[in-house]
Coordinates of C-alpha atoms in Angstrom, one line a residue:
M1 CA 0.0 0.0 0.0
G2 CA 3.0 2.3 0.6
P3 CA 3.7 3.1 -3.1
L4 CA -0.1 3.4 -3.9
L5 CA -0.7 5.7 -1.0
S6 CA 2.2 7.9 -2.0
L7 CA 0.9 8.0 -5.6
G8 CA -2.5 8.9 -4.3
V9 CA -1.2 11.7 -2.1
G10 CA 0.9 13.0 -5.0
L11 CA -2.0 13.1 -7.3
F12 CA -4.2 14.8 -4.7
L13 CA -1.5 17.5 -4.1
L14 CA -1.1 17.9 -7.9
L15 CA -4.9 18.4 -8.3
L16 CA -4.9 21.0 -5.5
W17 CA -2.0 22.8 -7.2
A18 CA -3.8 22.7 -10.5
R19 CA -6.9 24.1 -8.9
Y20 CA -4.9 26.9 -7.2
K21 CA -3.1 27.9 -10.4
G22 CA -6.1 27.3 -12.6
I23 CA -6.6 24.7 -15.3
A24 CA -5.8 27.1 -18.1
Y25 CA -2.5 28.0 -16.5
V26 CA -1.5 24.4 -16.1
L27 CA -2.5 23.5 -19.7
L28 CA -0.5 26.4 -21.0
H29 CA 2.7 26.3 -18.9
H30 CA 2.9 22.7 -17.7
R31 CA 1.0 20.8 -20.3
W32 CA 3.0 17.7 -19.6
V33 CA 1.1 17.3 -16.3
F34 CA -2.2 17.0 -18.1
V35 CA -0.7 14.9 -20.9
C36 CA 0.9 12.4 -18.6
L37 CA -1.9 12.0 -16.2
F38 CA -4.9 12.0 -18.6
L39 CA -4.0 11.9 -22.3
L40 CA -1.5 9.1 -22.2
P41 CA -3.9 6.6 -20.5
L42 CA -6.8 7.8 -22.6
S43 CA -4.7 7.2 -25.8
V44 CA -4.0 3.7 -24.7
L45 CA -7.7 3.0 -24.3
F46 CA -8.3 4.5 -27.8
D47 CA -5.7 2.1 -29.2
I48 CA -7.1 -0.9 -27.5
Y49 CA -10.6 -0.1 -28.7
Y50 CA -9.6 0.3 -32.3
Q51 CA -7.3 -2.8 -32.3
V52 CA -10.1 -5.0 -30.8
R53 CA -12.6 -3.6 -33.3
A54 CA -10.3 -4.3 -36.2
W55 CA -9.7 -7.8 -34.9
V56 CA -13.4 -8.6 -34.5
V57 CA -14.2 -7.2 -38.0
Q58 CA -11.4 -9.3 -39.5
K59 CA -12.5 -12.5 -37.7
L60 CA -16.2 -12.1 -38.7
H61 CA -15.3 -11.0 -42.3
S62 CA -18.0 -8.4 -41.9
A63 CA -16.3 -5.5 -43.6
P64 CA -17.2 -6.2 -47.2
R65 CA -20.8 -6.8 -46.4
Q66 CA -21.1 -3.7 -44.2
H67 CA -19.2 -1.5 -46.7
H68 CA -22.0 -1.7 -49.3
L69 CA -24.6 -0.7 -46.7
R70 CA -22.4 2.2 -45.5
V71 CA -22.0 3.5 -49.0
L72 CA -25.7 3.4 -49.6
S73 CA -26.1 5.4 -46.4
I74 CA -23.7 8.1 -47.7
Q75 CA -25.6 8.2 -51.0
A76 CA -28.9 8.6 -49.2
Q77 CA -27.5 11.5 -47.1
V78 CA -26.3 13.3 -50.2
R79 CA -29.7 12.8 -52.0
E80 CA -31.4 14.1 -48.9
W81 CA -29.2 17.2 -49.0
K82 CA -30.2 17.7 -52.6
K83 CA -33.9 17.2 -51.7
E84 CA -33.5 19.9 -48.9
G85 CA -32.5 22.4 -51.5
Q86 CA -28.6 22.3 -51.4
K87 CA -28.7 25.2 -48.9
T88 CA -25.0 24.9 -48.0
Y89 CA -21.9 23.0 -48.9
M90 CA -21.3 19.5 -47.8
C91 CA -18.3 18.1 -45.9
T92 CA -17.5 14.9 -44.0
G93 CA -19.0 14.7 -40.5
R94 CA -15.7 13.5 -38.9
P95 CA -14.9 15.9 -36.1
G96 CA -12.0 18.2 -36.9
W97 CA -10.1 17.2 -33.8
L98 CA -9.8 13.6 -35.0
T99 CA -7.6 14.6 -38.0
V100 CA -3.8 14.6 -37.7
S101 CA -3.6 18.1 -39.2
L102 CA -3.0 20.8 -36.5
R103 CA -5.4 23.1 -38.4
V104 CA -8.9 23.5 -36.8
G105 CA -11.6 22.9 -39.4
K106 CA -14.1 25.5 -38.3
Y107 CA -16.1 25.1 -41.6
K108 CA -17.6 21.9 -40.2
K109 CA -19.8 24.0 -37.9
T110 CA -21.6 25.7 -40.8
L111 CA -21.6 23.1 -43.6
K112 CA -23.8 20.0 -44.1
N113 CA -22.0 17.2 -42.3
I114 CA -22.2 13.8 -44.0
T115 CA -21.6 10.8 -41.7
I116 CA -18.9 8.6 -43.1
N117 CA -18.0 5.6 -40.9
L118 CA -15.6 3.8 -43.1
M119 CA -12.6 2.4 -41.3
D120 CA -12.0 -1.2 -42.4
V121 CA -9.7 -3.2 -44.7
L122 CA -12.0 -4.7 -47.3
E123 CA -10.0 -7.1 -49.4
V124 CA -6.4 -8.3 -49.9
D125 CA -6.0 -9.5 -53.5
T126 CA -2.6 -11.3 -53.6
E127 CA -3.0 -12.2 -57.3
R128 CA -3.4 -8.5 -58.4
Q129 CA -1.1 -7.5 -55.5
V130 CA -3.7 -4.9 -54.4
V131 CA -5.4 -4.1 -51.1
R132 CA -8.8 -2.4 -51.1
V133 CA -9.5 -0.3 -48.0
E134 CA -11.9 2.2 -46.6
P135 CA -10.7 5.8 -46.2
L136 CA -10.4 5.9 -42.4
V137 CA -8.1 2.9 -42.3
S138 CA -4.9 4.1 -40.5
M139 CA -1.3 3.3 -41.4
G140 CA -0.8 1.5 -38.2
Q141 CA -3.9 -0.6 -38.8
L142 CA -3.0 -1.4 -42.4
T143 CA 0.6 -2.4 -41.8
A144 CA -0.4 -4.6 -38.9
H145 CA -3.1 -6.3 -41.1
L146 CA -0.8 -6.8 -44.1
N147 CA 2.5 -7.7 -42.4
R148 CA 1.1 -10.9 -40.7
M149 CA 0.1 -12.0 -44.2
G150 CA 3.6 -11.3 -45.6
W151 CA 2.7 -8.1 -47.5
T152 CA 3.2 -4.4 -47.1
I153 CA 2.5 -1.3 -49.2
P154 CA 5.3 0.5 -51.1
V155 CA 4.9 3.9 -49.3
V156 CA 4.1 3.8 -45.6
P157 CA 3.8 7.4 -44.3
E158 CA 5.3 7.8 -40.9
L159 CA 2.7 8.2 -38.2
D160 CA 0.4 5.4 -37.1
D161 CA -2.8 7.5 -37.1
L162 CA -2.5 8.9 -40.7
T163 CA -5.4 7.6 -42.7
V164 CA -5.7 6.4 -46.3
G165 CA -8.3 9.1 -47.1
G166 CA -6.1 11.9 -45.6
L167 CA -3.1 10.7 -47.5
I168 CA -5.0 10.6 -50.8
M169 CA -7.0 13.8 -50.5
G170 CA -4.0 15.5 -49.0
T171 CA -0.7 13.8 -49.5
G172 CA 1.7 11.2 -48.0
I173 CA 5.4 10.5 -48.4
E174 CA 8.0 8.1 -47.0
S175 CA 11.7 7.3 -47.4
S176 CA 10.8 4.8 -50.2
S177 CA 9.2 7.6 -52.3
H178 CA 12.4 8.2 -54.4
I179 CA 11.3 4.9 -56.0
Y180 CA 7.5 4.8 -55.8
G181 CA 6.5 8.5 -55.6
L182 CA 4.0 9.9 -53.2
F183 CA 1.3 7.8 -51.5
Q184 CA -1.1 8.8 -54.3
H185 CA 1.2 7.2 -56.9
T186 CA 0.8 3.8 -55.3
C187 CA -3.0 3.9 -55.6
V188 CA -4.6 2.2 -58.6
A189 CA -8.3 3.0 -58.1
Y190 CA -10.6 5.3 -56.1
E191 CA -14.3 5.0 -55.3
L192 CA -16.3 8.1 -54.6
V193 CA -19.8 9.3 -54.0
L194 CA -20.3 12.4 -56.1
A195 CA -22.4 15.5 -55.6
D196 CA -25.4 13.9 -57.3
G197 CA -25.3 10.9 -55.0
S198 CA -23.9 8.5 -57.6
H199 CA -21.1 6.0 -56.8
V200 CA -18.2 5.9 -59.3
R201 CA -14.9 4.1 -59.6
C202 CA -12.0 5.7 -61.3
T203 CA -8.6 4.4 -62.5
P204 CA -6.0 5.6 -64.9
E205 CA -8.0 4.0 -67.7
E206 CA -11.6 4.5 -66.4
N207 CA -12.8 8.0 -65.5
S208 CA -9.1 9.0 -65.7
D209 CA -9.6 12.7 -65.3
L210 CA -11.3 12.2 -61.9
F211 CA -8.6 9.7 -60.9
Y212 CA -5.8 12.3 -61.4
A213 CA -7.8 15.2 -60.0
V214 CA -8.7 13.5 -56.6
P215 CA -5.2 13.7 -54.9
W216 CA -4.7 17.0 -53.1
S217 CA -8.4 17.9 -53.6
C218 CA -9.2 17.7 -49.9
G219 CA -12.6 16.2 -50.3
T220 CA -13.9 18.9 -52.7
L221 CA -14.7 16.7 -55.7
G222 CA -16.7 14.0 -53.8
F223 CA -16.6 11.7 -50.8
L224 CA -13.9 9.0 -51.0
V225 CA -15.4 5.6 -49.9
A226 CA -12.7 3.1 -50.9
A227 CA -9.2 3.0 -52.5
E228 CA -7.1 0.3 -54.0
I229 CA -3.4 0.4 -53.2
K230 CA -0.5 -1.6 -54.6
M231 CA 1.1 -4.2 -52.3
I232 CA 4.7 -5.6 -52.3
P233 CA 6.0 -8.7 -50.5
A234 CA 7.1 -7.8 -47.0
K235 CA 10.6 -8.6 -45.7
K236 CA 11.7 -9.0 -42.0
Y237 CA 14.3 -6.3 -41.7
V238 CA 15.6 -3.0 -43.0
K239 CA 19.4 -3.0 -43.1
L240 CA 20.0 0.7 -42.3
H241 CA 23.2 2.5 -42.8
Y242 CA 23.9 5.8 -40.9
E243 CA 26.4 8.3 -42.4
P244 CA 27.2 11.6 -40.6
V245 CA 27.9 14.4 -43.1
R246 CA 29.2 17.9 -42.4
G247 CA 29.1 21.0 -44.6
L248 CA 25.9 22.1 -46.4
K249 CA 27.2 21.5 -49.9
A250 CA 28.5 18.0 -49.0
I251 CA 25.1 17.2 -47.3
C252 CA 23.1 18.2 -50.4
R253 CA 25.5 16.4 -52.7
R254 CA 25.5 13.1 -50.8
F255 CA 21.7 13.2 -50.2
A256 CA 21.1 13.7 -54.0
E257 CA 23.5 10.9 -54.8
E258 CA 21.9 8.4 -52.5
S259 CA 18.4 9.5 -53.6
G260 CA 19.2 8.7 -57.2
K261 CA 20.2 5.1 -56.4
K262 CA 17.4 2.6 -57.0
E263 CA 19.2 -0.1 -55.0
N264 CA 18.4 2.0 -51.9
N265 CA 15.0 0.9 -50.8
F266 CA 14.9 3.8 -48.3
V267 CA 16.6 7.2 -48.2
E268 CA 16.2 9.8 -45.4
G269 CA 18.1 12.7 -44.0
L270 CA 18.0 14.4 -40.6
L271 CA 19.6 17.9 -40.6
Y272 CA 20.6 18.9 -37.0
S273 CA 22.0 22.3 -37.9
L274 CA 22.8 24.3 -41.1
D275 CA 25.9 22.1 -41.8
E276 CA 25.4 18.9 -39.8
A277 CA 23.3 15.9 -40.9
V278 CA 22.9 12.2 -40.8
I279 CA 22.0 10.5 -44.1
M280 CA 20.4 7.1 -43.8
T281 CA 20.0 4.5 -46.6
G282 CA 18.1 1.3 -46.1
V283 CA 17.7 -2.1 -47.9
L284 CA 15.0 -4.6 -47.2
T285 CA 16.3 -8.1 -46.3
N286 CA 15.2 -11.3 -44.6
E287 CA 18.6 -12.0 -43.2
A288 CA 20.2 -10.2 -40.3
D289 CA 23.3 -10.1 -38.2
Q290 CA 21.7 -11.0 -34.8
S291 CA 24.3 -8.8 -33.0
K292 CA 23.2 -5.7 -34.9
I293 CA 19.4 -6.0 -34.6
N294 CA 17.9 -2.9 -33.1
R295 CA 14.2 -3.1 -32.2
I296 CA 13.8 0.7 -32.2
G297 CA 10.0 0.4 -31.9
N298 CA 10.1 -1.0 -28.4
Y299 CA 8.7 1.4 -25.9
Y300 CA 11.9 1.6 -23.8
K301 CA 14.2 2.4 -26.7
P302 CA 15.5 6.0 -27.2
W303 CA 13.5 8.1 -29.6
F304 CA 14.7 7.5 -33.1
F305 CA 15.9 11.0 -33.9
K306 CA 18.0 11.0 -30.7
H307 CA 19.4 7.6 -31.6
V308 CA 20.4 9.0 -35.0
E309 CA 22.0 12.1 -33.5
N310 CA 24.5 9.8 -31.6
Y311 CA 26.1 9.0 -35.0
L312 CA 26.7 12.7 -35.5
K313 CA 28.1 13.3 -32.0
T314 CA 30.5 10.4 -32.3
N315 CA 31.2 11.1 -36.0
K316 CA 31.0 7.4 -36.9
T317 CA 29.1 5.6 -39.6
G318 CA 27.1 2.5 -38.6
T319 CA 24.8 -0.2 -39.8
E320 CA 21.8 -1.8 -38.0
Y321 CA 19.1 -4.3 -38.8
I322 CA 15.7 -2.9 -37.8
P323 CA 12.5 -5.0 -37.9
A324 CA 10.6 -3.7 -40.9
R325 CA 7.4 -2.5 -39.1
H326 CA 9.6 -0.8 -36.5
Y327 CA 11.3 1.1 -39.3
Y328 CA 8.1 2.1 -41.0
H329 CA 6.8 3.8 -37.8
R330 CA 10.2 4.9 -36.4
H331 CA 9.2 8.5 -35.8
T332 CA 5.8 7.6 -34.3
R333 CA 6.7 7.4 -30.6
S334 CA 8.2 10.9 -30.5
I335 CA 5.8 12.3 -33.2
F336 CA 9.1 13.0 -35.1
W337 CA 10.5 15.4 -32.5
E338 CA 7.4 17.3 -31.5
L339 CA 6.9 15.3 -28.2
Q340 CA 10.0 16.8 -26.7
D341 CA 8.1 20.2 -26.5
I342 CA 5.1 18.6 -24.9
I343 CA 6.9 16.2 -22.5
P344 CA 10.5 17.6 -22.1
F345 CA 11.7 14.6 -20.2
G346 CA 10.0 12.0 -22.5
N347 CA 13.3 10.6 -23.7
N348 CA 14.7 10.2 -20.2
P349 CA 15.5 6.4 -19.7
I350 CA 13.4 6.3 -16.5
F351 CA 10.4 7.8 -18.1
R352 CA 10.7 5.5 -21.1
Y353 CA 11.0 2.3 -19.1
V354 CA 8.1 3.2 -16.7
F355 CA 5.7 5.1 -18.9
G356 CA 7.0 4.7 -22.5
W357 CA 4.5 2.0 -23.3
M358 CA 1.8 4.7 -23.2
V359 CA 3.6 7.0 -25.6
P360 CA 2.7 8.8 -27.8
P361 CA -0.5 10.7 -26.9
K362 CA -3.0 10.8 -29.7
I363 CA -2.6 13.9 -31.8
S364 CA -6.3 14.1 -32.0
L365 CA -6.6 14.2 -28.2
L366 CA -3.9 16.8 -28.0
K367 CA -5.9 18.9 -30.5
L368 CA -9.2 18.3 -28.6
T369 CA -7.8 19.5 -25.3
Q370 CA -5.4 22.2 -26.4
G371 CA -7.8 25.1 -25.8
E372 CA -7.7 28.5 -27.5
A373 CA -4.7 29.8 -25.6
I374 CA -2.5 26.9 -26.6
R375 CA -3.8 26.9 -30.1
K376 CA -2.8 30.6 -30.5
L377 CA 0.5 30.0 -28.8
Y378 CA 1.3 27.2 -31.3
E379 CA 0.1 29.3 -34.2
Q380 CA 2.4 32.2 -33.4
H381 CA 5.4 30.4 -31.9
H382 CA 5.5 27.0 -33.5
V383 CA 6.1 25.7 -37.0
V384 CA 4.7 22.6 -38.6
Q385 CA 5.4 22.7 -42.4
D386 CA 6.4 20.4 -45.2
M387 CA 7.7 22.1 -48.3
M388 CA 8.3 20.0 -51.4
I389 CA 10.9 21.4 -53.8
P390 CA 13.1 20.1 -56.7
M391 CA 16.2 18.3 -55.5
K392 CA 18.4 20.8 -57.4
N393 CA 17.1 23.6 -55.1
L394 CA 17.8 21.8 -51.8
E395 CA 20.8 23.9 -50.7
Q396 CA 19.0 27.1 -51.4
C397 CA 15.9 25.8 -49.6
I398 CA 17.8 24.9 -46.5
E399 CA 19.4 28.3 -46.4
T400 CA 16.0 29.9 -46.7
F401 CA 14.6 27.8 -43.9
H402 CA 17.6 28.7 -41.7
S403 CA 17.2 32.4 -42.4
D404 CA 13.4 32.6 -42.0
I405 CA 12.6 30.1 -39.2
K406 CA 15.7 28.3 -38.0
V407 CA 14.0 25.1 -36.9
Y408 CA 16.0 21.9 -36.3
P409 CA 16.1 19.0 -36.9
L410 CA 14.8 19.3 -40.5
W411 CA 13.4 16.2 -42.1
L412 CA 14.7 15.4 -45.6
C413 CA 12.7 12.9 -47.7
P414 CA 13.3 12.4 -51.4
F415 CA 10.5 11.5 -53.9
I416 CA 10.1 11.1 -57.6
L417 CA 7.4 13.2 -59.1
P418 CA 5.9 11.8 -62.3
N419 CA 4.5 14.1 -65.0
N420 CA 0.9 13.0 -64.4
P421 CA -2.1 15.3 -64.8
G422 CA -3.5 16.9 -61.6
M423 CA -2.6 19.6 -59.1
I424 CA 1.1 18.8 -58.8
H425 CA 3.6 17.8 -61.5
P426 CA 7.1 18.8 -62.5
K427 CA 7.7 22.0 -64.6
G428 CA 9.1 20.0 -67.5
D429 CA 7.7 17.0 -69.4
E430 CA 9.7 14.3 -67.5
A431 CA 9.6 12.9 -64.0
E432 CA 11.8 14.8 -61.6
L433 CA 13.4 14.1 -58.3
Y434 CA 12.0 16.3 -55.5
V435 CA 12.6 16.4 -51.8
D436 CA 10.3 17.1 -48.9
V437 CA 11.8 19.5 -46.3
G438 CA 9.8 19.1 -43.0
A439 CA 10.2 21.7 -40.2
Y440 CA 8.5 20.9 -36.9
G441 CA 9.2 22.8 -33.8
E442 CA 9.9 26.2 -32.2
P443 CA 11.6 28.8 -34.5
K444 CA 14.8 30.2 -33.2
T445 CA 15.0 33.3 -35.4
K446 CA 14.5 36.5 -33.5
H447 CA 12.4 38.1 -36.3
F448 CA 10.0 35.1 -36.6
E449 CA 6.4 36.1 -37.2
A450 CA 4.0 33.3 -38.2
M451 CA 2.3 34.9 -41.1
A452 CA 5.2 36.9 -42.6
S453 CA 7.8 34.2 -42.1
T454 CA 5.5 31.5 -43.6
R455 CA 4.7 33.7 -46.6
Q456 CA 8.4 34.1 -47.2
L457 CA 8.8 30.3 -47.4
E458 CA 5.7 30.0 -49.6
K459 CA 7.1 32.6 -52.0
F460 CA 10.4 30.7 -52.3
V461 CA 8.6 27.4 -52.9
R462 CA 6.5 28.9 -55.6
N463 CA 9.5 30.5 -57.3
V464 CA 11.3 27.1 -57.6
H465 CA 8.1 25.3 -58.7
G466 CA 7.6 23.5 -55.4
F467 CA 4.5 22.7 -53.4
Q468 CA 3.3 23.2 -49.8
M469 CA 1.6 20.2 -48.1
L470 CA -2.0 21.3 -47.4
Y471 CA -2.3 19.9 -43.9
A472 CA -0.3 22.9 -42.6
D473 CA -1.2 26.5 -42.2
C474 CA -1.2 28.3 -45.6
Y475 CA -1.1 32.1 -45.9
M476 CA -1.2 32.4 -49.6
T477 CA -3.8 34.5 -51.5
R478 CA -6.0 32.7 -53.9
E479 CA -4.0 33.9 -56.9
E480 CA -0.7 32.7 -55.2
F481 CA -2.3 29.4 -54.4
W482 CA -3.2 28.7 -58.0
E483 CA 0.2 29.9 -59.1
M484 CA 1.7 27.1 -56.9
F485 CA -0.8 24.4 -57.9
D486 CA -2.1 23.5 -61.4
G487 CA -5.9 24.0 -61.1
S488 CA -6.8 23.3 -64.7
L489 CA -8.0 19.7 -64.4
Y490 CA -9.4 20.3 -60.9
H491 CA -11.6 23.2 -62.0
K492 CA -12.7 21.4 -65.1
L493 CA -13.9 18.5 -62.9
R494 CA -15.5 20.8 -60.4
K495 CA -17.7 22.2 -63.2
Q496 CA -18.3 18.9 -64.9
L497 CA -19.4 17.1 -61.7
H498 CA -21.5 20.1 -60.4
C499 CA -19.2 20.5 -57.3
N500 CA -19.4 24.3 -57.2
N501 CA -22.6 24.2 -55.3
A502 CA -21.8 21.1 -53.4
F503 CA -18.3 21.4 -51.9
P504 CA -16.1 24.4 -51.1
E505 CA -13.1 25.0 -53.2
V506 CA -9.9 23.5 -51.8
Y507 CA -8.4 26.9 -51.2
D508 CA -11.4 27.9 -49.1
K509 CA -11.0 24.8 -46.9
I510 CA -7.3 25.1 -46.1
C511 CA -6.0 28.7 -46.5
K512 CA -5.9 31.1 -43.6
A513 CA -7.0 34.1 -45.8
A514 CA -10.2 32.2 -46.7
R515 CA -11.2 31.0 -43.2
H516 CA -13.2 32.9 -40.7

């Protein structure tokens, strides 16, 4: 009883202190208290619920049967909206706090919410090497389902809670994208319910205009109800090589060299300062040196970006064998490096061994409980941005990031961008190697101002024919937005499918200047 009594007394005193200081004060200045005591346990319960649900659905084989009925329900809701006179735009009824994006979707309060409860894996077709899924299937759920069957998908975007629908309607990338492209480029078919209530399937051959217009459209052409994604055979391990590199020119040169090698299954860079980085290259394998296996996904292990930093500090190269699923979700536990700002002692060995099994807190729960004060604080003093620029402009891009925001680490992830129709494509007629530069954290520049600094980055990205990921805060004007993105096919489909009275334009959903 001694330890339990001490814990009880400690919690009681903590609650008294919180009441004395005020809940708002604690949430703003000592958020880790609330996160550790409430959000971590609640996140575990959420995970258990969704895992049990997925297991039951799989065992009962109920997903395909229920899917048809759920789609009929969505169609009925759309037709009811039409019958009521189409008084306002439609959007999905999923609460804004459940999305991984830090943006608050206030538009849901005024638009017609369509309930879309589609969160199951529908079919694994090993002959076609395709998996058919509903849009709310998460990356953690999908890799768990496929790996036990000996399969995976070519591009597994990092965080467990990212959903298929979000990765298609927005975008997704992973360190295998230098071979396969973005998440959308691994999809072979989409199914949507359109503004008139009809259910259509589109592929590169069937309804091809719609197929190429859907990615990046953010749910403004129709409601995604299913997607078919390519599969590849899974292997047990990723043989990962770590190479510390110093000097910005050397970093950019080595990163471009490794990104151009197809024998590398994975390429990733972590930039810890303007002239210090670790470049990682990985190869899938079923064989491993047992003495070099590192199960980085185990809860007591150091956060991955801290583990990588050790190679920089010791200035030594190294090679490890990481279980494939651990590698795919290597940044999940620390939410890349965002968790260090929420739980400053989260990577402490004592915390990891005692409480690490509950980490990370759900991003959705962090959003739900952040309050207006924290939201504004994050908006003005925090950066979460992914800018996608041609590889040839990487050095200039890093210098611009350093000058305007100075956030480290920076995530570097290469991808091949094919010359397909749609909102994003290279400037020329051929596929081109691009790189995603991800900045997540507190800016260290003295002159940082959220709107002005982000607009500077956006201007640079437009000038080099790059693209801004749409999950993040966007400060562009409408004209600037459509200068960055090719809206020709998108607007053609909006008119053709009668979307202008059914769904808001993508700019109006995601850009600061358009939101109230």
